[in-house]
């Protein structure tokens, strides 16, 4: 095992200054609520100054192994040289023009070559934009209003159709919220019931292909067939699974062909390149070749064709195709799962810190003496890991720059943190936690 930096990180002076000022400038203090101050212990970096490989540094100069690189958007590593070189080369040629850049055709052909059954692609800068565009296409294609989504999945878009169906629906008319209907993920009967409840009204089902559990045999295929039988489209959101479960993702892993698939995190190593791919008969609705037909205003963004992000996507594909990135990442994810399970068991904490999910996105859940999900214990454990140089927010999402030594260091820090966690469990987390517990992102009240 490597030697851990024995100096506990306790200097957050510049972070505290950042925290104090940023909320006066930026509502929420960040550009996704998942990066917000209420998602981290107070003894933590408020911001990052730079990163390299698997490491990041905060404004006080503290160094961390980052476990969820760019909220799972980093698939190769920070400042990963082949990507940086490709992007730099492109930047020197200009970044945005008054007509499409020729690189758009190159990335379209490259990306689609990896996605069997899909003929067309549309780019955007954010995941929410493409999931919303996919929903719009499905409504236009079917002439129906309702969108079905799993009640137990956390996030598909900040747009009204999705966020209006969560607890955080302020600003969204209830008429809009009523257009999204809910079923239980991975439960085919629940989906059958929904189609029976709303015959001929559901335009599409949108779902991540893998979320919490190993899928029942044939689930995805059966679910897609069911949607088609009822005249609805299937939108597979591979924002997280893309470039993680397989290359390019779960649709090839399970050999299924959704009508539309949405991609984002990971496909450009943190650069802002997201896209949706799909069948021509559906995506062509957003085209301008059907002279005389009603126009569908699909995605229209000034920055959608930004060349540097597209170059990053191409360089990322190059690296995934040259190296066994998926194999490397999943091996390290499995090492984290096996190692953390052993560490947790050694401390007698198996009922209180539980491994969830998969070797491509391995998360931990925290439970108190009553078996209830505990945000206090969660925050305490993260506080202790951060103090030991591990920037952990509940998920280890391995990328190509994470090393075996990184995982060993994480596991050693977990071992030490379990001792404090156990005291918090037995004596109350408040005794050991500095500041407030973190709070759920999707909560009704601040
Ligand atoms: C499954 C899923 N879909 C869509 C999104 C939205 O992506 P973005 O934050 O790029 O808008 C996210 C973001 O976390 C996501 O996890």
Coordinates of C-alpha atoms in Angstrom, one line a residue, residues 12-386:
X12 CA -9.5 25.8 3.5
X13 CA -8.9 29.5 4.0
X14 CA -9.1 30.4 0.3
X15 CA -12.0 28.0 -0.2
X16 CA -13.9 29.7 2.7
X17 CA -13.3 33.1 1.0
X18 CA -14.6 31.6 -2.3
X19 CA -17.7 30.2 -0.6
X20 CA -18.4 33.5 1.1
X21 CA -18.4 35.5 -2.1
X22 CA -19.6 33.2 -4.9
X23 CA -23.3 33.2 -3.9
X24 CA -23.5 36.9 -4.3
X25 CA -22.3 36.5 -7.9
X26 CA -23.8 33.2 -9.1
X27 CA -27.2 31.9 -8.0
X28 CA -26.5 28.5 -6.4
X29 CA -22.8 29.2 -6.5
X30 CA -22.2 26.8 -9.4
X31 CA -23.7 25.8 -12.8
X32 CA -25.1 22.5 -11.7
X33 CA -26.7 22.0 -8.3
X34 CA -24.6 18.8 -8.0
X35 CA -21.5 20.9 -7.6
X36 CA -23.1 23.2 -5.0
X37 CA -21.9 23.9 -1.4
X38 CA -24.8 21.9 0.0
X39 CA -23.5 18.8 -1.6
X40 CA -20.2 18.8 0.3
X41 CA -19.0 19.1 3.9
X42 CA -17.9 22.5 5.0
X43 CA -14.3 21.1 5.4
X44 CA -13.9 20.7 1.6
X45 CA -12.6 22.5 -1.4
X46 CA -15.2 25.2 -2.5
X47 CA -13.7 25.2 -6.0
X48 CA -11.0 23.6 -8.1
X49 CA -8.1 25.6 -9.7
X50 CA -6.8 22.9 -12.0
X51 CA -6.5 19.2 -12.6
X52 CA -4.1 16.7 -14.2
X53 CA -4.8 13.1 -14.8
X54 CA -6.7 11.8 -11.7
X55 CA -5.7 14.7 -9.5
X56 CA -7.2 18.1 -8.8
X57 CA -6.1 21.1 -6.7
X58 CA -8.1 23.6 -4.7
X59 CA -7.5 27.3 -4.1
X60 CA -5.4 26.6 -1.0
X61 CA -3.1 24.3 -2.9
X62 CA -4.5 21.1 -1.5
X63 CA -4.2 18.0 -3.8
X64 CA -6.9 15.4 -4.1
X65 CA -7.6 12.2 -6.1
X66 CA -10.9 13.1 -7.7
X67 CA -13.4 10.2 -7.7
X68 CA -16.2 11.5 -9.9
X69 CA -14.2 13.4 -12.6
X70 CA -16.3 16.4 -13.7
X71 CA -19.5 14.6 -12.5
X72 CA -18.6 11.5 -14.7
X73 CA -17.8 13.6 -17.8
X74 CA -14.1 12.8 -17.6
X75 CA -13.5 9.5 -19.2
X76 CA -9.7 9.8 -20.0
X77 CA -8.3 12.2 -17.4
X78 CA -7.9 15.9 -16.7
X79 CA -5.8 17.8 -19.3
X80 CA -5.3 14.5 -21.1
X81 CA -2.6 15.2 -23.6
X82 CA -3.9 13.7 -26.9
X83 CA -7.2 15.5 -26.3
X84 CA -5.5 18.8 -25.4
X85 CA -3.3 18.5 -28.5
X86 CA -6.2 17.8 -30.8
X87 CA -8.3 20.7 -29.3
X88 CA -5.4 23.1 -29.5
X89 CA -4.8 22.3 -33.2
X90 CA -8.4 23.0 -33.9
X91 CA -8.6 26.2 -31.9
X92 CA -5.8 27.6 -34.0
X93 CA -8.1 27.3 -37.0
X94 CA -10.9 29.2 -35.4
X95 CA -13.8 28.0 -33.2
X96 CA -17.1 29.1 -34.7
X97 CA -18.1 30.2 -38.2
X98 CA -21.2 31.5 -40.0
X99 CA -21.6 28.2 -41.7
X100 CA -21.1 24.7 -40.3
X101 CA -17.5 23.6 -39.9
X102 CA -16.3 20.6 -41.9
X103 CA -15.4 18.9 -38.7
X104 CA -19.1 18.4 -38.0
X105 CA -19.4 15.9 -40.8
X106 CA -16.3 14.1 -39.6
X107 CA -17.6 13.7 -36.0
X108 CA -21.1 12.7 -37.3
X109 CA -19.7 9.9 -39.5
X110 CA -17.3 8.7 -36.8
X111 CA -19.9 8.7 -34.0
X112 CA -22.7 7.1 -36.1
X113 CA -20.4 4.3 -37.3
X114 CA -20.3 3.1 -33.7
X115 CA -24.1 3.2 -33.1
X116 CA -25.8 0.4 -35.0
X117 CA -29.3 1.1 -36.3
X118 CA -29.0 4.9 -35.9
X119 CA -28.6 7.0 -39.1
X120 CA -28.6 10.6 -37.9
X121 CA -27.1 12.7 -35.1
X122 CA -27.7 16.2 -33.7
X123 CA -25.2 17.9 -31.4
X124 CA -25.7 20.2 -28.4
X125 CA -23.7 21.6 -25.5
X126 CA -25.7 20.0 -22.7
X127 CA -27.5 16.8 -21.9
X128 CA -30.7 18.5 -20.9
X129 CA -30.9 20.0 -24.4
X130 CA -30.7 16.7 -26.2
X131 CA -33.1 14.8 -23.8
X132 CA -35.6 17.7 -24.3
X133 CA -35.1 17.6 -28.1
X134 CA -35.7 13.8 -28.1
X135 CA -38.9 14.3 -26.2
X136 CA -40.0 17.0 -28.7
X137 CA -39.2 14.7 -31.6
X138 CA -41.2 11.8 -30.1
X139 CA -44.2 14.1 -29.5
X140 CA -44.1 15.4 -33.1
X141 CA -43.6 11.9 -34.5
X142 CA -46.5 10.3 -32.6
X143 CA -48.8 13.3 -32.3
X144 CA -49.2 12.4 -28.6
X145 CA -48.6 14.4 -25.5
X146 CA -47.5 12.2 -22.6
X147 CA -43.9 11.4 -21.6
X148 CA -43.3 8.3 -19.4
X149 CA -40.2 8.2 -17.2
X150 CA -39.1 6.1 -14.3
X151 CA -40.2 7.5 -10.9
X152 CA -37.1 6.3 -9.2
X153 CA -34.5 7.8 -11.6
X154 CA -33.2 11.1 -10.4
X155 CA -32.5 13.3 -13.5
X156 CA -33.1 13.7 -17.2
X157 CA -33.3 17.4 -17.8
X158 CA -33.8 20.8 -16.0
X159 CA -36.5 21.6 -18.6
X160 CA -40.1 21.7 -17.6
X161 CA -41.2 18.3 -18.9
X162 CA -38.8 16.6 -16.5
X163 CA -38.2 18.9 -13.5
X164 CA -42.0 19.6 -13.4
X165 CA -42.4 15.9 -12.4
X166 CA -40.1 16.2 -9.4
X167 CA -40.4 17.9 -6.0
X168 CA -38.5 20.9 -7.4
X169 CA -41.3 22.2 -9.7
X170 CA -41.4 25.9 -8.7
X171 CA -41.9 28.0 -11.9
X172 CA -43.5 25.2 -13.9
X173 CA -47.3 25.3 -14.5
X174 CA -49.1 22.2 -13.2
X175 CA -50.6 21.6 -16.7
X176 CA -47.0 20.9 -17.9
X177 CA -46.2 18.6 -15.0
X178 CA -49.3 16.6 -15.7
X179 CA -47.9 15.6 -19.1
X180 CA -45.2 13.5 -17.6
X181 CA -46.3 10.1 -16.2
X182 CA -44.4 7.8 -14.0
X183 CA -43.6 4.1 -13.8
X184 CA -41.2 2.0 -11.7
X185 CA -37.8 1.4 -13.5
X186 CA -36.9 -2.2 -14.5
X187 CA -40.4 -3.3 -13.7
X188 CA -42.1 -4.3 -16.9
X189 CA -45.5 -4.8 -15.2
X190 CA -45.4 -1.2 -14.0
X191 CA -44.9 0.0 -17.6
X192 CA -47.6 -2.3 -18.9
X193 CA -50.0 -0.8 -16.3
X194 CA -49.0 2.7 -17.5
X195 CA -49.7 2.0 -21.1
X196 CA -53.1 0.5 -20.1
X197 CA -53.9 3.6 -18.0
X198 CA -53.1 6.0 -20.9
X199 CA -53.9 4.1 -24.1
X200 CA -52.7 6.0 -27.3
X201 CA -51.5 9.0 -25.2
X202 CA -47.9 8.1 -24.4
X203 CA -45.5 9.6 -27.0
X204 CA -42.3 8.0 -25.5
X205 CA -40.6 6.3 -22.7
X206 CA -37.3 7.9 -21.6
X207 CA -35.0 5.9 -19.4
X208 CA -31.4 5.2 -18.6
X209 CA -30.6 1.7 -19.6
X210 CA -28.9 0.7 -16.3
X211 CA -29.3 2.5 -13.1
X212 CA -29.6 0.6 -9.8
X213 CA -29.8 -3.1 -10.4
X214 CA -28.6 -5.7 -12.8
X215 CA -31.3 -5.8 -15.4
X216 CA -33.6 -8.8 -15.6
X217 CA -33.0 -10.9 -18.7
X218 CA -34.3 -9.3 -21.8
X219 CA -35.8 -6.4 -19.9
X220 CA -34.6 -3.7 -22.3
X221 CA -35.7 -5.6 -25.4
X222 CA -39.1 -6.5 -23.9
X223 CA -39.6 -2.9 -22.7
X224 CA -38.8 -1.4 -26.1
X225 CA -41.0 -3.9 -27.8
X226 CA -43.8 -3.0 -25.4
X227 CA -43.5 0.7 -26.2
X228 CA -43.5 0.0 -29.9
X229 CA -46.6 -2.2 -29.6
X230 CA -48.3 0.8 -28.0
X231 CA -47.2 3.2 -30.7
X232 CA -44.6 5.0 -28.5
X233 CA -40.9 5.6 -29.0
X234 CA -38.1 4.5 -26.7
X235 CA -35.5 7.1 -25.8
X236 CA -32.5 5.6 -24.2
X237 CA -30.5 8.2 -22.1
X238 CA -26.9 7.1 -22.2
X239 CA -25.6 10.3 -20.6
X240 CA -24.0 8.3 -17.8
X241 CA -23.7 4.8 -19.3
X242 CA -22.2 5.9 -22.6
X243 CA -18.5 5.1 -22.9
X244 CA -18.8 3.4 -19.5
X245 CA -20.8 0.2 -19.6
X246 CA -19.4 -0.6 -23.1
X247 CA -18.2 1.3 -26.1
X248 CA -20.2 3.2 -27.1
X249 CA -22.7 2.1 -24.5
X250 CA -25.5 -0.1 -23.2
X251 CA -27.4 -0.2 -26.5
X252 CA -24.5 -2.2 -28.0
X253 CA -23.9 -4.1 -24.8
X254 CA -27.6 -5.3 -24.7
X255 CA -27.9 -5.3 -28.5
X256 CA -31.0 -3.2 -28.6
X257 CA -32.0 -0.3 -30.9
X258 CA -33.9 2.5 -29.2
X259 CA -35.5 5.0 -31.5
X260 CA -33.4 7.8 -30.1
X261 CA -30.3 7.7 -27.8
X262 CA -28.9 10.7 -25.9
X263 CA -25.2 11.0 -25.1
X264 CA -23.1 13.4 -23.1
X265 CA -20.9 12.9 -20.2
X266 CA -17.7 11.2 -21.1
X267 CA -17.9 11.3 -24.9
X268 CA -15.6 14.3 -25.2
X269 CA -13.6 13.9 -21.9
X270 CA -15.3 16.8 -20.2
X271 CA -15.7 19.1 -23.2
X272 CA -19.1 20.4 -23.9
X273 CA -20.2 18.0 -26.6
X274 CA -23.5 16.1 -26.2
X275 CA -25.6 14.6 -28.9
X276 CA -28.6 12.5 -29.8
X277 CA -28.6 9.7 -32.3
X278 CA -31.5 8.1 -33.8
X279 CA -33.4 6.5 -36.7
X280 CA -33.7 8.6 -39.8
X281 CA -37.5 8.4 -39.9
X282 CA -37.6 10.2 -36.5
X283 CA -34.6 12.6 -36.7
X284 CA -35.4 13.7 -40.2
X285 CA -38.4 15.5 -38.7
X286 CA -35.9 18.1 -37.5
X287 CA -34.6 18.6 -41.0
X288 CA -35.4 21.1 -43.8
X289 CA -35.8 18.7 -46.7
X290 CA -39.5 17.9 -46.4
X291 CA -40.5 20.9 -48.5
X292 CA -44.1 21.9 -47.7
X293 CA -44.3 20.0 -44.4
X294 CA -44.6 21.7 -41.0
X295 CA -41.2 22.7 -39.7
X296 CA -40.1 21.2 -36.3
X297 CA -37.6 23.5 -34.6
X298 CA -35.4 20.9 -33.0
X299 CA -32.1 22.1 -31.6
X300 CA -30.8 25.4 -32.7
X301 CA -27.8 26.8 -30.9
X302 CA -25.0 29.2 -31.9
X303 CA -22.5 27.1 -30.0
X304 CA -23.6 23.6 -31.1
X305 CA -21.0 23.3 -33.8
X306 CA -18.1 24.7 -31.7
X307 CA -15.0 23.1 -33.2
X308 CA -12.9 22.7 -30.1
X309 CA -15.5 20.5 -28.4
X310 CA -16.0 18.5 -31.5
X311 CA -12.2 18.0 -31.8
X312 CA -12.3 16.7 -28.2
X313 CA -15.0 14.2 -29.1
X314 CA -12.9 12.9 -32.0
X315 CA -9.8 12.6 -29.9
X316 CA -11.8 10.8 -27.2
X317 CA -13.0 8.3 -29.8
X318 CA -9.4 7.8 -31.0
X319 CA -8.3 7.0 -27.5
X320 CA -11.2 4.6 -26.8
X321 CA -10.5 2.8 -30.1
X322 CA -6.7 2.6 -29.6
X323 CA -6.8 1.5 -26.0
X324 CA -8.9 -0.8 -23.8
X325 CA -10.3 2.2 -21.9
X326 CA -13.5 0.4 -20.9
X327 CA -11.5 -2.7 -19.6
X328 CA -9.1 -0.4 -17.6
X329 CA -11.9 1.6 -16.1
X330 CA -14.1 -1.4 -15.1
X331 CA -11.2 -3.3 -13.7
X332 CA -10.4 -0.4 -11.3
X333 CA -14.1 0.0 -10.5
X334 CA -14.2 -3.6 -9.5
X335 CA -11.1 -3.3 -7.5
X336 CA -12.8 -0.3 -5.6
X337 CA -15.9 -2.4 -5.0
X338 CA -14.1 -5.5 -3.8
X339 CA -11.6 -3.4 -1.7
X340 CA -14.1 -1.1 -0.1
X341 CA -16.4 -4.1 0.7
X342 CA -13.5 -5.8 2.5
X343 CA -12.5 -2.6 4.4
X344 CA -16.1 -1.9 5.4
X345 CA -16.6 -5.5 6.6
X346 CA -13.4 -5.4 8.6
X347 CA -14.9 -2.5 10.6
X348 CA -18.2 -4.4 11.0
X349 CA -20.0 -1.7 9.0
X350 CA -21.4 -3.7 6.2
X351 CA -25.0 -2.8 7.2
X352 CA -24.1 0.9 7.4
X353 CA -22.0 1.6 4.3
X354 CA -23.2 -0.4 1.4
X355 CA -21.8 -0.8 -2.1
X356 CA -24.4 0.0 -4.8
X357 CA -24.3 -0.1 -8.5
X358 CA -21.6 -1.1 -10.9
X359 CA -17.9 -1.2 -11.6
X360 CA -18.2 1.7 -14.1
X361 CA -20.0 3.9 -11.6
X362 CA -19.5 2.5 -8.1
X363 CA -21.4 4.3 -5.4
X364 CA -21.9 4.0 -1.6
X365 CA -25.0 4.3 0.5
X366 CA -24.9 5.3 4.2
X367 CA -27.4 3.9 6.8
X368 CA -27.8 4.7 10.5
X369 CA -28.6 2.3 13.4
X370 CA -32.3 2.1 12.3
X371 CA -31.3 1.3 8.7
X372 CA -32.4 4.7 7.5
X373 CA -30.5 6.6 4.8
X374 CA -28.3 9.1 6.7
X375 CA -27.1 12.3 5.2
X376 CA -25.2 13.1 8.5
X377 CA -23.2 9.9 8.3
X378 CA -22.7 10.4 4.6
X379 CA -21.3 13.9 5.1
X380 CA -19.1 12.7 8.0
X381 CA -17.5 9.9 5.8
X382 CA -16.9 12.4 2.9
X383 CA -15.4 14.9 5.4
X384 CA -12.9 12.3 6.5
X385 CA -12.0 11.2 3.0
X386 CA -11.5 14.8 1.9

